[in-house]
Amino acid sequence: MQVRDSVGGGSNTSTALQVPRGHTFQLTDIVVQNPQGDAGTLVVSSGRDAPVLRLAMENFRDSDYHFVTPIMVSAGGKVTMTVDCRKVGKPVNAPTPSRCSESLFLGGTMKTDTAD
């Protein structure tokens, strides 16, 4: 999933995953990418807007996070990424893009809920 945001326009949020009714998502892996070297804030949230990661984009290009204990996202919950762009980066030997552009990859297991 990719989120693009312009400088000074406020933040943009996109949903990477919506957990269907009767299921729980066990989030175990997050990979975030900042290939342009943009500056700003990136927030990955789970469930009901609970922040999981809050990152300064100028501190990474590619970064991965792995959780031994899964983050549980229940039915109806979402995993989202919010980007607030402060400065668009300039890729090496390429023209400067007009907007920040960050990507998110999720890993985990979608489980069917069972009655106890």
Tab-separated table of C-alpha atoms in Angstrom:
chain	number	residue	atom	x	y	z
A	1	MET	CA	0.000	0.000	0.000
A	2	GLN	CA	1.293	3.450	-0.853
A	3	VAL	CA	0.407	6.861	0.592
A	4	ARG	CA	1.287	10.107	-1.179
A	5	ASP	CA	1.144	13.506	0.522
A	6	SER	CA	1.970	17.070	-0.481
A	7	VAL	CA	3.969	19.479	1.661
A	8	GLY	CA	1.794	21.686	3.878
A	9	GLY	CA	-1.498	20.063	2.954
A	10	GLY	CA	-2.091	18.201	6.220
A	11	SER	CA	-1.724	14.475	6.605
A	12	ASN	CA	-3.083	11.715	4.358
A	13	THR	CA	-4.280	8.365	5.686
A	14	SER	CA	-4.898	5.163	3.778
A	15	THR	CA	-6.190	1.785	4.947
A	16	ALA	CA	-3.846	-1.132	4.313
A	17	LEU	CA	-6.160	-3.774	5.763
A	18	GLN	CA	-9.729	-3.970	7.070
A	19	VAL	CA	-10.453	-7.062	9.149
A	20	PRO	CA	-13.692	-8.742	8.054
A	21	ARG	CA	-16.474	-9.708	10.453
A	22	GLY	CA	-15.833	-12.983	12.236
A	23	HIS	CA	-12.040	-12.699	11.924
A	24	THR	CA	-8.998	-11.461	13.824
A	25	PHE	CA	-5.763	-10.400	12.158
A	26	GLN	CA	-2.537	-11.259	13.975
A	27	LEU	CA	-0.052	-8.606	12.805
A	28	THR	CA	3.524	-9.862	13.092
A	29	ASP	CA	5.518	-7.920	10.493
A	30	ILE	CA	5.634	-4.338	9.215
A	31	VAL	CA	7.924	-3.032	6.480
A	32	VAL	CA	7.908	0.695	5.679
A	33	GLN	CA	9.677	2.291	2.719
A	34	ASN	CA	10.744	5.869	2.058
A	35	PRO	CA	12.575	5.477	-1.274
A	36	GLN	CA	12.742	9.224	-2.036
A	37	GLY	CA	14.234	10.195	1.328
A	38	ASP	CA	11.244	12.359	2.257
A	39	ALA	CA	11.026	14.211	5.589
A	40	GLY	CA	7.956	14.201	7.802
A	41	THR	CA	6.025	11.841	10.044
A	42	LEU	CA	4.707	8.351	9.300
A	43	VAL	CA	2.284	6.626	11.698
A	44	VAL	CA	1.101	3.016	11.423
A	45	SER	CA	-2.044	2.368	13.478
A	46	SER	CA	-4.018	-0.784	14.196
A	47	GLY	CA	-7.431	-1.685	15.514
A	48	ARG	CA	-9.372	1.409	16.433
A	49	ASP	CA	-6.704	4.023	15.578
A	50	ALA	CA	-4.171	2.760	18.124
A	51	PRO	CA	-0.670	3.882	17.004
A	52	VAL	CA	1.780	0.990	16.613
A	53	LEU	CA	4.703	2.952	15.097
A	54	ARG	CA	5.404	6.675	14.941
A	55	LEU	CA	8.441	7.364	12.747
A	56	ALA	CA	10.372	10.399	11.530
A	57	MET	CA	10.678	9.699	7.803
A	58	GLU	CA	14.079	11.389	7.543
A	59	ASN	CA	15.483	8.612	9.771
A	60	PHE	CA	14.922	5.725	7.332
A	61	ARG	CA	14.684	4.597	3.717
A	62	ASP	CA	13.604	0.987	4.361
A	63	SER	CA	12.801	-0.327	7.815
A	64	ASP	CA	11.288	-3.570	9.035
A	65	TYR	CA	9.704	-4.504	12.363
A	66	HIS	CA	8.908	-8.024	13.578
A	67	PHE	CA	6.818	-8.863	16.636
A	68	VAL	CA	7.186	-12.133	18.567
A	69	THR	CA	3.794	-11.527	20.168
A	70	PRO	CA	1.312	-10.575	17.435
A	71	ILE	CA	-0.620	-7.321	17.562
A	72	MET	CA	-4.259	-8.389	17.523
A	73	VAL	CA	-6.615	-6.476	15.223
A	74	SER	CA	-10.198	-7.576	15.791
A	75	ALA	CA	-13.138	-7.723	13.392
A	76	GLY	CA	-13.961	-4.325	11.932
A	77	GLY	CA	-10.529	-2.989	12.861
A	78	LYS	CA	-8.167	-1.433	10.360
A	79	VAL	CA	-4.433	-1.151	9.880
A	80	THR	CA	-3.687	2.305	8.486
A	81	MET	CA	-0.708	4.427	7.514
A	82	THR	CA	-0.764	8.204	7.923
A	83	VAL	CA	1.847	10.408	6.250
A	84	ASP	CA	2.474	14.058	7.081
A	85	CYS	CA	5.004	15.411	4.562
A	86	ARG	CA	7.337	18.258	5.589
A	87	LYS	CA	9.815	18.040	2.701
A	88	VAL	CA	9.859	15.994	-0.507
A	89	GLY	CA	13.099	14.050	-0.934
A	90	LYS	CA	15.209	13.906	-4.065
A	91	PRO	CA	16.141	10.457	-5.365
A	92	VAL	CA	19.702	10.036	-6.615
A	93	ASN	CA	20.137	10.924	-10.311
A	94	ALA	CA	16.415	11.595	-10.753
A	95	PRO	CA	14.167	14.649	-10.832
A	96	THR	CA	12.587	15.786	-7.559
A	97	PRO	CA	9.026	14.384	-7.257
A	98	SER	CA	6.122	16.713	-6.447
A	99	ARG	CA	4.890	14.740	-3.409
A	100	CYS	CA	6.139	12.497	-0.619
A	101	SER	CA	5.555	8.807	-1.325
A	102	GLU	CA	5.783	6.103	1.357
A	103	SER	CA	4.886	2.401	1.203
A	104	LEU	CA	3.749	-0.178	3.744
A	105	PHE	CA	3.870	-3.986	3.682
A	106	LEU	CA	2.128	-6.075	6.354
A	107	GLY	CA	2.665	-9.683	7.384
A	108	GLY	CA	0.549	-11.771	9.696
A	109	THR	CA	-2.230	-14.323	9.914
A	110	MET	CA	-5.971	-13.830	9.401
A	111	LYS	CA	-7.776	-16.150	11.820
A	112	THR	CA	-11.440	-17.103	11.822
A	113	ASP	CA	-13.023	-16.347	15.204
A	114	THR	CA	-14.478	-19.381	16.970
A	115	ALA	CA	-17.113	-19.505	19.696
A	116	ASP	CA	-15.739	-20.698	23.041
